[in-house]
Structures are given as structure tokens and as C-alpha cells.
Amino acid sequence: MSDQTLKPFFSPKGVAIIGASTEPAKLGYVMARNLLRSGYSGAMHYVNPKGGSLFDRPLYKNIRQVPNPFDLAVILVAAPVVPETLKACAARGIKAAIIATGGFREAGAEGAALEEECLRIARKHGMRLIGPNCIGLMDTHLPLDATFLPPPPPTAGEVAFLSHSGAICCALIDWMRGQGMGLSRLVSLGNQVDVTETDLLTLTADDPHTRVITLYIESIRDGQRFMLEAIKASLEKPIVALKVGRSAAGQMAAASHTGALAGAEAAYDAAFRKAGILRADNTEEAFHWARALAWCPLPKGGRVAILTNAGGPGVTAADSLEANGLELAALSEDTLAGMRAVLPPFASLNNPVDILASAPPDAYAVCLKLLLDDPGVDSAMVIVPPPPAFSAGAVAKAIIPVIQSSDKPVVVVPMGDHLIQESLAFLHANQIVDYRFAERAVSALGALWQRAKTLEQLRAPAPKAPTVKTGRAGKLLAQLPAGSFVSQDIAASLMTAAGIRTADCLLAKSTNQAVSIAEQLDYPVVMKIASVDISHKSDVGGVALNLESQAAVRVAFDNMTARVKAARPEAHIDGVTLQRMLPPGQEVIVGVVRDPQFGPLVMFGSGGVEVEGLKDVTFALAPLSRREAEEMLDSTWAGRKLSGYRNIPPADREAVVEALLRLARLTELLPEIQEIEINPLRVMPPGEGAWAVDVRVKV
């Protein structure tokens, strides 16, 4: 459905609280009071079958009696009564309803059936539902408060919050108030029987009062639709997500290394990166980032200048930079000369700049101005442990005009508590971002730099996909039963279709046939057990390398088949496959697993038998761009060492990038592929390409 169906939630002409109560201890009373106190200028109606009055307004006994205008229903009646209430709303032509009542899916099977009935009624009448089991929504700029949160309400601000959890909202609002932050919109989604976070993304991004969208997510119902909406929204506003539930409980059962390592969280990480969403590790971090994104300009680079009056905090900040994708700025001679002119000779001018505890407030201001004017500085941090001779408030007052006149982001770190309260009041009043400790401030600067890079990437033209001709292999896949592994010849056909080079892999069902094939391929050869039932051949002695003679092939065939039959008597063994022994090279793993939510999930990392132990892997969602493939290599040791390291000669990095792009495209074009893995992909010296040594495909 379009965004138009959701607009009554955020621009209603009249709101009815159905289940309003005259008893102060009940949620119906709290919600009616909040609506009245919010300053909402539209019509307000209260409904309770007992009648009477509430806050000097009539309590209508039923929905039929509610006068117009009335286009948003907020329902707080007992769960069994909700379906009939929705029907009564539908009879009045109401198209938007918030079901704040609990007792639905979260309460068991009976509640789940009740929830489905509510959805059927809503769909029949073209009605949109938020909830059930939610605390409602608010828009501080309309203003409208249709929640049962305790007072005081949040101040009007620039951060929107879309949350699967209602319980977190109350504590968050109180915490944000203490940080000088406000909310633009808050929506508690509850059980999401209808309206989800995906539905609200574009609508929230279009809100002129919202600068940043924050999400508290437990799961996503339609991953691919979420991606489409999130990318559109990210182009307009930064999105910060706190995705909870990182445990391995949701991990996919899979037969390949790729599938085993591609848990649900790897898919969410990849999806958020592709959509330009910043994923926070905890609630505090999410909203510290949100405040910086709302109040600061974006940097043009990752070079940071640190200004402090004490050495220790400056070093602490410097130590945190690399982990957040930042670096210390190298200061120009002009900047250093300017600071020498105003600072005592014992001050340390090397970044971090330590102006000493005795520095007066104007020294902070002058030095900060010099740092921000330096073309080699992209952002700055000012650390202010309480000065012994001046107040932290005086320092804040001195630097605020400098910060406001710059187009570079600045974060301030007033350290302490009681002695910095005055400085916090000044900073908050002027929307200057502050943190108690340097590590959190560095994290916020890292989020700003990440947003700047993400925005550039989102605006880049769509990459041209590599040419992949599925042809015969695609037709063969369509004929295979779901859950089966393909034969080696079909796997080889898929590699040919993708344009990925493979060594000839021939099947031998007897000792004599193995010898004949080895002679045909030329020695030395590699022998592997041929069985779709065995995922990891080396684990059962199913691989023999560097066989250089007929005798070696005969012994290997007999020993291998006997050994594997003893280890895996239930496995069907087709024989062995033989390949010519390839020249040495670096070995990596590339693979794709089809995530049920987000689609093809591409993996790259250290290959060979230790891949699951090392876990030097990374994931990205298809369609894959060249930039994303390059980033996959840069983020792993396997990728970085392709450039060479000590006694490890460099390998053909470009061939690996190309293999990733082609494998991703192949899986996009062939939805029958559930998992595909090349382990190892042997990478030759630069310019000599790569070979898919062992390919495993599951449909």
C-alpha cells in the first residue's frame, strides 16, 4: 500500500480514544490526558460505554455517537472486543487505527487468532493498523500525543524513533531530555499485524522536522522490500538501527561453510551496509550517533584534530580513532605557528594538541579556530576536564561561536559531572554535541564519516552487471529436486556459465578408470571422493594430493574408497574425481547462500579446511558492485594478503573480485541455487587469474 494510506496517523483531523477512562490508574485515562495536554489542535473525542464526561468533555457511549471530524481511532478496549470495535470504526469510514491493547499474539494461540481476525477486518475495509500491543505514537511538531507514556512528554526535536518495543520508549525519552535531545516522531509498532517499520521509512524520511531516523528492530518481515524502502529513505535522511537478538538461534542449517557461517546476523549486517544504515551495538550508542548526525555537518574525510588541556584524555581519544575508521590529522606549519603564538612553550602542539591545564578559555577558542581552518583537518574534538583556574562553562561559551561558524563537525567532551553542568547547559542550548568520555565522542565522529561515505556510495550510478550465460546448466538445475546437491559436471557447467575457470574434473568409478583418466590429464593429479552426501571431503580422508604415478593412483583409489566407506557407511559414493594438480597459489573461499529474508548473500574469506575455525570471512548482499567486492577483500586478512605479505608472494586480486561479481550474478539469475561454494579458489600470481578447485552447489 502507498504512503497515502498512512497519512491519517500523522495528520488526523480528529482523534477518538476508544476505551477512555475516568479512573486515573487506567491507561485509558493516561492516553486521554496525554492527547489533551499535547496541544493537538484537531477534534478530540473520548468513548466509553458508561458515558459521562472526562476533562470537561463528553464521554460518548459508542462510536456511532462520535461527531465529525474523526479519522484516527486509538483503541484501548479489552482484546476480545477489538474486532467489533474495528467493525464499528469501519462503519464510520475510519481508515487508521492504533490498537494499544495487549493480549494478542504475544499471549498465545487464542490471541494470535484474534489478531488475524483484526487484520481480516482491516483489509476488508481498507483500514491500516498500528499494533496491537503497542504504546501508540506521537508527533511533537504537529503536535499529537496518542500514547500512554508518563509525563513529561519529549521536547520537540529532530530524531524520529520507530520501535518494535514499547517499554524502551519511556526510559529513552527521559534520557534524551537529559542529553538536550528531542524527538520529532515516535511510533511504537507492537506486534505489527499490519504497519511495519518498512511502511514508515519513506514517510518519516519525508517529514521536514526529522533529520535522523532511529530504529529498534527485533526482526524484519519482508527483507527485500525493506531494502528498497531503506535505500530510498537513506538517500534523504541518515538511519541508525539497533537490531537486537544477535544469538545463533536463528542461524540457517546448511551443508556448506558458507551456509554454516552465514547466520541471520551476517545477513542483517550486510543488508544494513547496502542500505546505508548505521548499525549501533547498543541503545546509548544509537542515540549518541543520532544526536551527532542531527546537529553536525558531515566531514569530508576521516582526519581528526584533538584539542585538550590534559595529555591522558588526548591519548585515549587518539587510541580510539583507528577502530572507528578515523586517523589523526597532520597539522600544517601555519597551524602550528599560530598556536605557538598564543600558547606557553611547554604546550604540546603535536596532534593531540595539549594546551595545558592553565590555558584560559580564549586559548581554546583561538586554537580550535586554527585547527578548523587547517585544510588537513576534517573534524575536531575538544576535551575539557574541568580547568583549575577557569570554569568548564567559560570554555564552552568561548568555543561555541567558533563551532557554529565552521562547516566541519566538532564534538565536545566535558569530562566529569558536577563541575561541568554549566557547560552542558550552554552546549545543549546551542545544539553542540557533547560526550562525557572521549571514546564515545570518537565513535560519533566515526558515524559521521561513515554517513558521509555511505551517502556518496548511495548516490553512485548502478554498476554494470557482468555477463553470465546460464544456458544448459540453468535448465538442468530446474529439473533437480529441492535440497539436493548437483553433480560435478553440472557444477562445472555452472562455473563455465559464470565465466569462472575450473580445472577439468573427471569421474572414475574403478581403479583402472582412475589410472586411465590420470594418464589423460597428465601427472601430478589430485583425487577426491565423489559423493553428494559428503560436504567436507578432507574430514573423512577423501582427498589425495600430488599423485605422480599409476601406482600412486591405484593405491589412493583403493585406500580412499575403503576409508570413506568405513567413516560414512550411509553415504552414496559415485567413485572419485581426478583433476590435474594446479600450480601453487593463495587459497580463498568464495560462496553465496540464499538468505530467506534478503536474498543472495555473498561470502569471501580464508579458504581451505580451516575456514570455519578461522572465521576470517565477510558477507555482502547481491547485487554486488565492484566497490563492495573490493571492500570485502579489504576487510579480511585473506583479501589483504593477496597484495603480498612477508614471504607470501602477491596474487591476482582482480581475478578474485571478478569471481565474486560473477558468482553473485549467477545466483541472482538462477533462483534454484540455494548455496554455491568454491573452496578453495586458488589464486595465481598477478595477471594469471584464479581456478575454482572444488565447487559445491545445493538447489
XYZ file of C-alpha atoms in Angstrom:
699
model
C 0.000 0.000 0.000
C 1.097 3.594 -0.602
C 2.248 6.131 1.950
C -1.060 7.939 1.423
C -2.883 5.289 3.470
C -0.657 6.120 6.469
C -1.060 9.900 6.466
C -4.105 9.933 8.801
C -1.769 8.675 11.557
C 0.334 11.832 11.309
C -2.155 14.471 10.158
C -5.535 13.496 11.640
C -8.390 15.990 11.670
C -9.964 14.247 14.643
C -8.828 11.588 17.137
C -11.051 9.314 19.221
C -9.734 7.477 22.304
C -11.941 4.367 22.385
C -11.693 2.997 25.887
C -11.031 6.333 27.594
C -11.443 6.048 31.365
C -12.259 8.364 34.251
C -10.018 6.304 36.567
C -6.511 7.875 36.779
C -4.849 4.478 37.288
C -6.052 3.164 33.931
C -4.261 3.553 30.624
C -7.417 4.929 29.012
C -7.230 7.890 31.371
C -3.498 8.444 30.751
C -3.927 8.373 26.974
C -6.894 10.776 27.078
C -4.905 13.139 29.311
C -1.817 12.975 27.055
C -3.854 13.795 23.960
C -5.397 16.804 25.710
C -2.068 18.084 27.091
C -0.171 17.605 23.825
C -1.622 20.779 22.340
C -3.277 18.878 19.490
C -5.459 21.351 17.611
C -7.811 18.879 15.933
C -11.011 17.415 17.326
C -10.622 15.202 20.427
C -13.247 12.584 21.255
C -13.484 10.153 24.170
C -15.528 6.928 24.048
C -16.671 4.772 26.975
C -19.927 2.745 27.150
C -20.615 4.135 30.660
C -20.908 7.660 29.295
C -20.382 10.717 31.472
C -17.558 13.195 30.979
C -13.778 13.361 31.147
C -11.688 16.555 31.332
C -14.898 18.551 30.799
C -15.559 16.714 27.552
C -18.373 14.242 26.856
C -17.726 10.502 27.001
C -19.622 9.064 24.044
C -21.185 5.683 24.721
C -20.390 4.272 21.304
C -18.518 5.049 18.122
C -21.698 5.941 16.237
C -22.192 8.952 18.512
C -18.744 10.441 17.883
C -19.148 13.641 15.846
C -17.007 14.565 12.875
C -14.198 15.251 12.236
C -12.918 11.813 13.234
C -10.298 9.941 11.143
C -7.921 8.302 13.669
C -9.087 5.725 16.214
C -6.953 4.846 19.247
C -8.279 1.608 20.726
C -7.787 0.631 24.369
C -10.631 -1.835 24.950
C -10.221 -5.469 26.037
C -8.695 -7.682 23.342
C -11.849 -9.799 22.675
C -13.823 -6.607 21.971
C -11.311 -5.151 19.482
C -12.703 -6.878 16.328
C -16.187 -5.465 16.903
C -14.662 -2.077 17.657
C -12.823 -2.164 14.320
C -16.069 -3.028 12.519
C -17.753 -0.042 14.173
C -14.867 2.182 13.089
C -15.115 0.824 9.548
C -18.815 1.691 9.503
C -17.791 5.291 10.198
C -15.274 5.202 7.326
C -12.208 5.273 9.591
C -9.051 4.238 7.711
C -6.435 4.461 10.504
C -6.462 2.748 13.900
C -3.925 2.269 16.678
C -4.584 -0.850 18.756
C -2.810 -0.169 22.043
C -4.474 -3.134 23.750
C -2.401 -6.209 24.630
C -3.479 -9.851 24.771
C -2.926 -10.849 21.158
C -0.169 -12.905 19.504
C 2.168 -12.317 22.430
C -0.357 -14.069 24.707
C -0.644 -17.355 22.801
C -2.646 -19.142 20.097
C -6.013 -17.671 21.056
C -4.585 -14.154 20.933
C -2.916 -14.881 17.598
C -6.272 -15.936 16.111
C -7.827 -12.734 17.435
C -5.029 -10.730 15.843
C -5.627 -12.396 12.461
C -9.322 -11.569 12.720
C -8.451 -7.898 13.282
C -6.253 -7.943 10.185
C -9.019 -9.531 8.063
C -11.448 -6.825 9.124
C -8.940 -4.077 8.395
C -8.066 -5.475 4.954
C -11.740 -5.845 4.046
C -12.397 -2.174 4.782
C -9.097 -0.662 3.585
C -8.050 0.246 7.123
C -4.415 0.491 8.312
C -3.489 -0.748 11.795
C -0.601 0.089 14.129
C -0.166 -2.504 16.865
C -1.669 -4.309 18.639
C 0.210 -4.420 21.943
C 1.839 -1.020 21.475
C 2.016 2.287 23.323
C 0.861 4.386 20.374
C 2.519 7.243 18.515
C 3.411 10.886 18.910
C 4.445 13.761 16.680
C 5.956 16.594 18.688
C 5.707 19.129 15.876
C 2.054 18.602 14.923
C 1.721 18.264 17.973
C -0.009 14.982 18.808
C 0.483 12.566 21.705
C -1.520 9.368 21.256
C 0.478 7.315 23.783
C 0.062 6.322 27.405
C 3.620 7.330 28.333
C 4.032 9.132 31.663
C 4.695 12.889 31.655
C 6.580 14.954 30.863
C 6.493 14.401 27.085
C 9.670 14.705 24.992
C 10.757 18.082 23.719
C 10.285 18.750 20.029
C 13.424 17.693 18.201
C 14.941 16.250 15.044
C 15.185 12.492 15.763
C 12.404 10.060 14.812
C 12.166 6.732 16.637
C 10.415 3.683 15.154
C 10.412 0.881 17.694
C 9.318 -2.724 17.947
C 9.496 -2.322 21.723
C 7.214 -0.027 23.672
C 8.924 -0.486 27.015
C 12.127 1.185 25.853
C 10.355 4.400 24.828
C 9.667 5.862 28.282
C 13.224 5.479 29.589
C 14.633 6.693 26.293
C 12.600 9.903 26.302
C 13.745 10.721 29.822
C 17.391 10.002 28.941
C 17.224 12.086 25.766
C 15.855 15.028 27.701
C 18.915 14.903 29.937
C 21.135 14.929 26.831
C 19.465 18.031 25.428
C 17.839 15.983 22.656
C 14.275 15.941 21.426
C 12.103 13.707 19.273
C 10.286 14.571 16.073
C 8.166 11.419 15.934
C 7.825 8.250 17.960
C 5.963 5.173 16.746
C 5.602 2.037 18.854
C 4.835 -0.755 16.377
C 3.956 -3.555 18.796
C 3.020 -6.830 17.104
C 2.986 -5.217 13.624
C -0.092 -7.057 12.424
C -0.206 -4.543 9.561
C 2.018 -1.444 9.632
C 5.741 -2.223 9.955
C 8.924 -0.206 10.177
C 9.280 -0.666 6.414
C 5.951 1.055 5.777
C 7.045 4.093 7.784
C 10.575 4.621 6.456
C 9.847 6.756 3.391
C 7.043 8.658 5.134
C 9.369 9.503 8.030
C 12.199 10.481 5.696
C 9.805 12.948 4.032
C 8.986 14.614 7.363
C 10.600 18.088 7.286
C 11.118 18.085 11.061
C 13.070 14.792 11.077
C 16.810 14.867 10.454
C 17.647 11.349 11.643
C 15.626 8.114 11.746
C 16.377 5.646 14.534
C 15.108 2.068 14.567
C 14.773 -0.520 17.342
C 14.306 -3.773 15.426
C 13.718 -7.324 16.601
C 13.089 -8.795 13.139
C 12.108 -7.720 9.645
C 9.134 -9.310 7.934
C 9.973 -8.655 4.273
C 13.709 -8.172 3.882
C 13.808 -7.332 0.192
C 11.031 -4.732 0.440
C 12.755 -3.290 3.499
C 15.925 -2.867 1.424
C 14.101 -0.954 -1.317
C 12.446 1.423 1.147
C 15.548 1.815 3.313
C 17.743 2.785 0.372
C 15.211 5.441 -0.686
C 14.972 6.759 2.873
C 18.758 6.697 3.400
C 19.232 8.983 0.426
C 17.151 11.578 2.282
C 17.994 11.055 5.974
C 20.572 9.051 7.949
C 19.176 5.887 9.540
C 20.607 4.375 12.728
C 19.423 0.888 13.678
C 19.677 -1.114 16.871
C 18.942 -4.697 15.807
C 18.572 -6.923 18.855
C 18.713 -10.711 19.058
C 22.251 -11.442 17.866
C 22.281 -15.031 19.103
C 22.963 -18.012 16.851
C 19.453 -19.394 17.424
C 18.272 -18.064 14.079
C 21.245 -19.393 12.130
C 20.413 -21.304 8.966
C 21.036 -25.008 8.817
C 23.360 -25.514 5.879
C 25.750 -28.024 4.431
C 28.485 -25.685 3.189
C 30.964 -23.486 5.044
C 29.174 -20.506 3.534
C 25.810 -21.594 4.850
C 27.181 -22.550 8.253
C 28.828 -19.158 8.734
C 26.059 -17.046 7.173
C 23.848 -16.669 10.222
C 20.940 -14.262 10.377
C 23.103 -11.512 11.884
C 25.562 -11.669 8.991
C 22.603 -11.092 6.672
C 21.381 -8.117 8.718
C 24.873 -6.622 8.789
C 25.163 -6.961 5.019
C 21.662 -5.599 4.444
C 22.237 -2.558 6.647
C 25.538 -1.788 4.915
C 23.949 -1.994 1.479
C 21.015 0.200 2.518
C 23.317 2.787 4.099
C 22.038 2.091 7.624
C 24.417 2.614 10.544
C 24.123 -0.346 12.926
C 24.734 0.505 16.564
C 25.826 -2.047 19.160
C 23.652 -0.659 21.964
C 20.873 1.824 22.667
C 23.112 4.544 24.075
C 25.410 4.393 21.059
C 22.465 4.585 18.661
C 21.196 7.829 20.127
C 24.639 9.347 20.648
C 25.145 8.809 16.919
C 21.698 10.186 16.160
C 22.425 13.410 18.030
C 25.697 13.921 16.156
C 24.014 13.203 12.812
C 21.221 15.652 13.646
C 23.402 18.519 14.888
C 26.708 18.247 12.992
C 27.700 18.810 9.364
C 29.241 15.813 7.638
C 33.043 15.673 7.325
C 34.852 15.494 4.001
C 37.355 12.959 5.334
C 38.440 10.950 8.352
C 41.263 13.203 9.651
C 40.635 14.360 13.226
C 42.246 17.108 15.312
C 42.114 16.687 19.097
C 42.344 19.715 21.401
C 42.686 19.120 25.138
C 44.145 20.559 28.338
C 45.431 17.172 29.583
C 47.613 14.546 27.941
C 45.852 11.374 29.090
C 42.396 12.075 27.619
C 44.026 13.153 24.347
C 45.932 9.879 24.073
C 42.768 7.937 24.925
C 40.963 9.666 22.087
C 43.831 9.037 19.663
C 43.864 5.345 20.582
C 40.168 5.066 19.610
C 40.450 6.602 16.152
C 41.568 3.615 14.079
C 38.813 1.335 15.387
C 36.280 3.896 14.159
C 37.750 4.356 10.686
C 39.479 7.648 11.554
C 43.043 8.954 11.813
C 44.961 11.777 13.478
C 45.250 14.813 11.227
C 48.742 16.039 10.333
C 48.760 19.753 11.172
C 50.162 22.332 8.765
C 53.068 24.639 9.618
C 50.714 27.631 9.542
C 48.503 25.989 12.158
C 51.469 25.127 14.376
C 52.881 28.663 14.092
C 49.525 30.174 15.008
C 49.285 28.035 18.144
C 52.876 28.821 19.187
C 51.949 32.485 19.206
C 49.215 32.011 21.852
C 50.365 29.016 23.906
C 53.122 28.681 26.514
C 56.332 26.946 25.345
C 55.575 23.767 27.297
C 52.317 23.121 25.418
C 52.362 20.069 23.137
C 51.452 21.094 19.603
C 51.616 17.665 18.031
C 48.130 16.298 17.456
C 46.597 15.631 20.023
C 47.196 19.283 20.967
C 47.645 19.676 24.729
C 47.296 23.365 25.650
C 47.913 22.587 29.371
C 45.574 22.892 32.348
C 46.327 26.601 32.823
C 45.031 27.575 29.373
C 42.331 30.273 29.503
C 39.038 29.945 27.579
C 40.188 32.263 24.768
C 43.161 29.953 24.106
C 40.705 27.133 23.449
C 38.796 29.336 21.026
C 41.879 30.549 19.130
C 43.412 27.079 18.828
C 40.127 25.481 17.781
C 39.721 28.123 15.069
C 43.253 27.422 13.805
C 42.593 23.676 13.736
C 39.295 24.026 11.881
C 40.888 26.363 9.322
C 43.598 23.783 8.588
C 42.824 22.100 5.221
C 44.280 18.860 6.574
C 41.640 18.662 9.332
C 38.204 17.195 8.569
C 36.714 17.200 12.084
C 37.705 18.165 15.609
C 37.245 17.091 19.205
C 37.612 19.401 22.201
C 38.257 17.616 25.511
C 37.664 19.707 28.636
C 38.459 18.155 32.011
C 37.441 20.923 34.472
C 40.239 23.562 34.293
C 41.731 24.505 37.700
C 41.588 28.281 37.164
C 38.511 28.663 34.931
C 35.089 27.068 34.711
C 34.172 24.488 32.079
C 31.213 26.742 31.330
C 33.544 29.605 30.391
C 35.397 27.326 27.983
C 32.098 26.207 26.424
C 30.968 29.818 25.937
C 34.280 30.670 24.270
C 34.267 27.819 21.750
C 30.555 27.789 20.795
C 30.842 30.701 18.288
C 33.866 29.025 16.678
C 31.966 25.750 16.281
C 28.891 27.476 14.884
C 30.904 29.368 12.271
C 32.613 26.244 10.892
C 31.342 23.806 8.266
C 33.324 20.985 9.905
C 31.910 18.763 12.666
C 33.103 19.385 16.231
C 32.290 17.263 19.284
C 32.997 18.425 22.819
C 33.968 16.222 25.762
C 33.352 17.984 29.093
C 34.679 15.346 31.491
C 33.121 14.938 34.915
C 29.679 15.623 36.351
C 29.012 18.342 38.937
C 31.716 20.715 37.700
C 30.551 20.628 34.073
C 26.813 21.244 34.428
C 27.052 24.879 33.363
C 28.979 23.911 30.222
C 26.359 21.297 29.361
C 23.582 23.868 29.609
C 25.410 26.168 27.179
C 26.224 23.344 24.754
C 22.706 21.883 24.742
C 21.102 25.296 24.258
C 23.214 25.746 21.130
C 22.877 22.176 19.839
C 26.576 21.409 20.249
C 27.241 17.679 20.604
C 28.836 16.622 23.903
C 30.002 13.372 25.474
C 31.393 12.516 28.891
C 34.264 10.410 27.593
C 36.481 10.579 24.525
C 35.775 7.055 23.271
C 32.068 7.828 22.777
C 32.932 11.092 21.031
C 35.280 9.294 18.635
C 32.525 6.779 17.914
C 30.188 9.637 16.964
C 32.791 11.189 14.660
C 33.218 7.749 13.081
C 29.461 7.565 12.475
C 29.530 10.989 10.784
C 32.369 9.914 8.497
C 30.630 6.618 7.742
C 27.443 8.504 6.829
C 29.383 10.797 4.504
C 30.915 7.815 2.693
C 27.620 5.943 2.608
C 25.778 8.873 1.071
C 28.373 9.101 -1.685
C 28.032 5.384 -2.368
C 24.223 5.507 -2.440
C 24.349 8.316 -4.997
C 26.794 6.469 -7.258
C 25.361 5.112 -10.533
C 24.316 1.466 -10.527
C 27.194 -0.802 -11.619
C 27.015 -2.790 -14.822
C 26.473 -6.475 -14.062
C 28.942 -8.999 -15.546
C 27.706 -11.152 -18.405
C 26.605 -14.581 -17.211
C 25.003 -17.090 -19.592
C 23.072 -19.669 -17.588
C 22.023 -21.735 -20.612
C 22.110 -25.513 -20.256
C 23.145 -25.502 -16.591
C 20.107 -23.446 -15.636
C 17.766 -25.889 -17.379
C 19.386 -28.827 -15.592
C 19.002 -27.153 -12.186
C 15.293 -26.650 -12.720
C 14.874 -30.432 -13.051
C 16.574 -31.319 -9.756
C 14.659 -31.975 -6.511
C 14.833 -29.271 -3.847
C 17.557 -29.818 -1.261
C 19.779 -31.911 -3.484
C 23.415 -31.336 -4.413
C 24.366 -31.158 -8.057
C 26.854 -33.469 -9.729
C 30.374 -32.350 -10.547
C 29.619 -31.990 -14.255
C 26.667 -29.648 -13.566
C 28.802 -27.704 -11.092
C 31.481 -27.353 -13.759
C 28.831 -26.198 -16.260
C 27.726 -23.513 -13.800
C 31.299 -22.281 -13.469
C 31.616 -22.140 -17.243
C 28.347 -20.196 -17.438
C 29.637 -17.725 -14.860
C 32.979 -17.343 -16.612
C 34.957 -18.779 -13.680
C 37.870 -21.013 -14.697
C 37.880 -24.617 -13.467
C 40.313 -27.458 -13.879
C 38.898 -30.475 -15.737
C 37.280 -32.739 -13.154
C 36.611 -36.280 -14.401
C 34.757 -39.089 -12.638
C 36.291 -42.536 -12.205
C 34.248 -45.450 -10.891
C 37.041 -48.038 -10.824
C 40.751 -48.283 -10.227
C 41.531 -48.874 -13.901
C 39.337 -45.958 -14.963
C 41.110 -43.720 -12.435
C 44.505 -44.693 -13.893
C 43.281 -44.077 -17.442
C 41.983 -40.592 -16.544
C 45.193 -39.740 -14.687
C 47.204 -40.647 -17.795
C 44.886 -38.472 -19.872
C 45.218 -35.465 -17.543
C 48.979 -35.903 -17.071
C 50.678 -36.122 -13.702
C 50.639 -34.998 -10.961
C 46.900 -35.311 -10.212
C 44.525 -34.738 -7.302
C 41.969 -37.372 -6.323
C 38.770 -36.586 -4.363
C 35.936 -38.780 -3.223
C 32.778 -38.228 -5.331
C 29.714 -38.116 -3.100
C 26.971 -35.517 -2.824
C 26.415 -36.756 0.744
C 29.865 -35.660 1.943
C 30.324 -31.923 2.364
C 33.878 -31.777 3.686
C 35.917 -34.432 1.899
C 39.173 -33.943 3.773
C 37.409 -34.654 7.089
C 36.913 -38.294 6.040
C 40.213 -38.781 4.185
C 38.555 -38.111 0.849
C 41.360 -36.038 -0.711
C 44.746 -37.201 -2.033
C 47.189 -34.660 -3.463
C 50.181 -34.792 -5.802
C 49.713 -38.325 -7.163
C 52.572 -38.781 -9.654
C 52.251 -42.329 -10.991
C 49.881 -45.136 -11.935
C 50.828 -46.976 -8.774
C 50.081 -43.963 -6.608
C 46.668 -43.571 -8.251
C 45.792 -47.263 -7.703
C 46.780 -47.184 -4.031
C 44.968 -43.887 -3.457
C 41.755 -45.142 -5.100
C 41.599 -48.361 -3.101
C 42.576 -46.792 0.223
C 40.303 -43.757 -0.196
C 37.133 -45.636 -1.106
C 37.670 -48.120 1.732
C 38.431 -45.377 4.242
C 35.399 -43.250 3.306
C 33.015 -46.218 3.277
C 34.154 -47.077 6.795
C 33.798 -43.493 8.016
C 30.484 -42.764 6.254
C 28.733 -46.071 5.529
C 25.431 -44.298 4.826
C 26.895 -42.045 2.108
C 26.325 -42.869 -1.552
C 29.737 -42.937 -3.279
C 29.876 -42.459 -7.041
C 33.623 -43.093 -7.242
C 36.376 -40.483 -7.293
C 37.088 -37.378 -9.317
C 40.509 -36.552 -10.703
C 41.988 -33.182 -11.603
C 45.398 -32.139 -12.726
C 47.400 -30.734 -9.802
C 47.373 -26.965 -10.151
C 50.406 -24.762 -9.541
C 50.692 -23.317 -6.016
C 48.864 -20.090 -5.164
C 46.922 -18.392 -2.406
C 43.688 -20.137 -1.431
C 40.472 -18.301 -0.584
C 36.824 -19.227 -0.257
C 34.011 -17.587 -2.204
C 30.384 -18.560 -1.888
C 26.756 -17.493 -1.927
C 23.885 -18.633 0.272
C 20.298 -17.546 -0.341
C 19.089 -15.794 2.802
C 15.321 -16.296 3.295
C 14.868 -12.594 4.093
C 17.307 -10.664 1.942
C 18.198 -12.955 -0.959
C 21.679 -13.977 -2.195
C 24.337 -13.371 0.472
C 27.888 -13.442 -0.893
C 30.814 -14.651 1.247
C 34.558 -14.182 0.918
C 37.376 -15.209 3.258
C 40.254 -17.531 4.107
C 39.793 -20.827 2.313
C 40.805 -24.417 2.846
C 39.928 -26.747 5.691
C 40.228 -24.148 8.466
C 37.637 -21.687 7.191
C 35.115 -22.295 9.994
C 37.818 -22.218 12.638
C 39.460 -19.029 11.399
C 36.166 -17.264 10.605
C 38.115 -14.747 8.572
C 35.051 -14.108 6.420
C 32.791 -11.278 5.374
C 29.407 -11.055 3.670
C 27.634 -8.716 1.264
C 24.253 -8.808 -0.416
C 23.777 -9.267 -4.141
C 23.622 -7.488 -6.500
C 27.293 -6.912 -5.798
C 29.163 -3.845 -7.012
C 32.880 -3.728 -7.692
C 33.295 -1.354 -4.752
C 31.535 -3.831 -2.442
C 33.704 -6.685 -3.688
C 36.839 -4.604 -3.084
C 35.623 -3.787 0.431
C 35.088 -7.485 1.137
C 38.734 -8.129 0.292
C 39.972 -5.133 2.282
C 38.070 -6.208 5.411
C 39.669 -9.689 5.656
C 43.178 -10.997 6.124
C 42.603 -13.327 3.171
C 41.929 -10.340 0.949
C 44.692 -8.100 2.266
C 47.395 -10.712 1.847
C 46.542 -11.028 -1.855
C 48.771 -7.968 -2.192
C 51.633 -9.972 -0.656
C 52.925 -10.203 2.896
C 56.490 -11.008 4.031
C 57.252 -14.388 2.408
C 53.782 -14.648 0.810
C 54.019 -13.535 -2.845
C 51.217 -11.348 -4.238
C 48.325 -12.973 -6.089
C 45.782 -11.899 -8.703
C 43.413 -9.742 -6.620
C 41.451 -8.637 -9.684
C 40.622 -12.269 -10.506
C 39.079 -12.699 -7.046
C 36.989 -9.532 -7.421
C 35.774 -10.789 -10.788
C 34.929 -14.228 -9.351
C 32.851 -12.633 -6.589
C 30.946 -10.462 -9.064
C 30.273 -13.385 -11.379
C 29.239 -15.792 -8.624
C 26.830 -13.202 -7.195
C 25.321 -12.587 -10.633
C 24.956 -16.312 -11.314
C 22.980 -16.795 -8.104
C 20.788 -13.793 -8.892
C 19.885 -15.247 -12.287
C 19.284 -18.795 -11.017
C 16.872 -18.721 -8.068
C 17.137 -22.530 -7.880
C 20.587 -22.172 -6.301
C 20.329 -22.270 -2.516
C 24.057 -22.492 -1.802
C 27.115 -22.383 -4.003
C 30.671 -22.510 -2.757
C 34.133 -22.572 -4.257
C 36.594 -23.782 -1.651
C 39.285 -23.283 -2.430
C 39.533 -20.721 -5.177
C 43.235 -20.936 -5.947
C 44.605 -17.521 -6.872
C 47.620 -17.396 -9.160
C 50.261 -14.625 -9.362
C 49.064 -11.220 -10.664
C 47.741 -11.422 -14.191
C 47.413 -15.235 -14.160
C 43.843 -15.484 -12.855
C 42.307 -17.976 -10.447
C 40.994 -21.543 -10.533
C 37.865 -22.947 -8.910
C 39.333 -26.110 -7.390
C 36.314 -27.549 -5.564
C 32.747 -26.435 -6.303
C 29.685 -27.444 -4.294
C 26.136 -26.451 -5.265
C 22.847 -27.087 -3.477
C 19.446 -26.423 -5.041
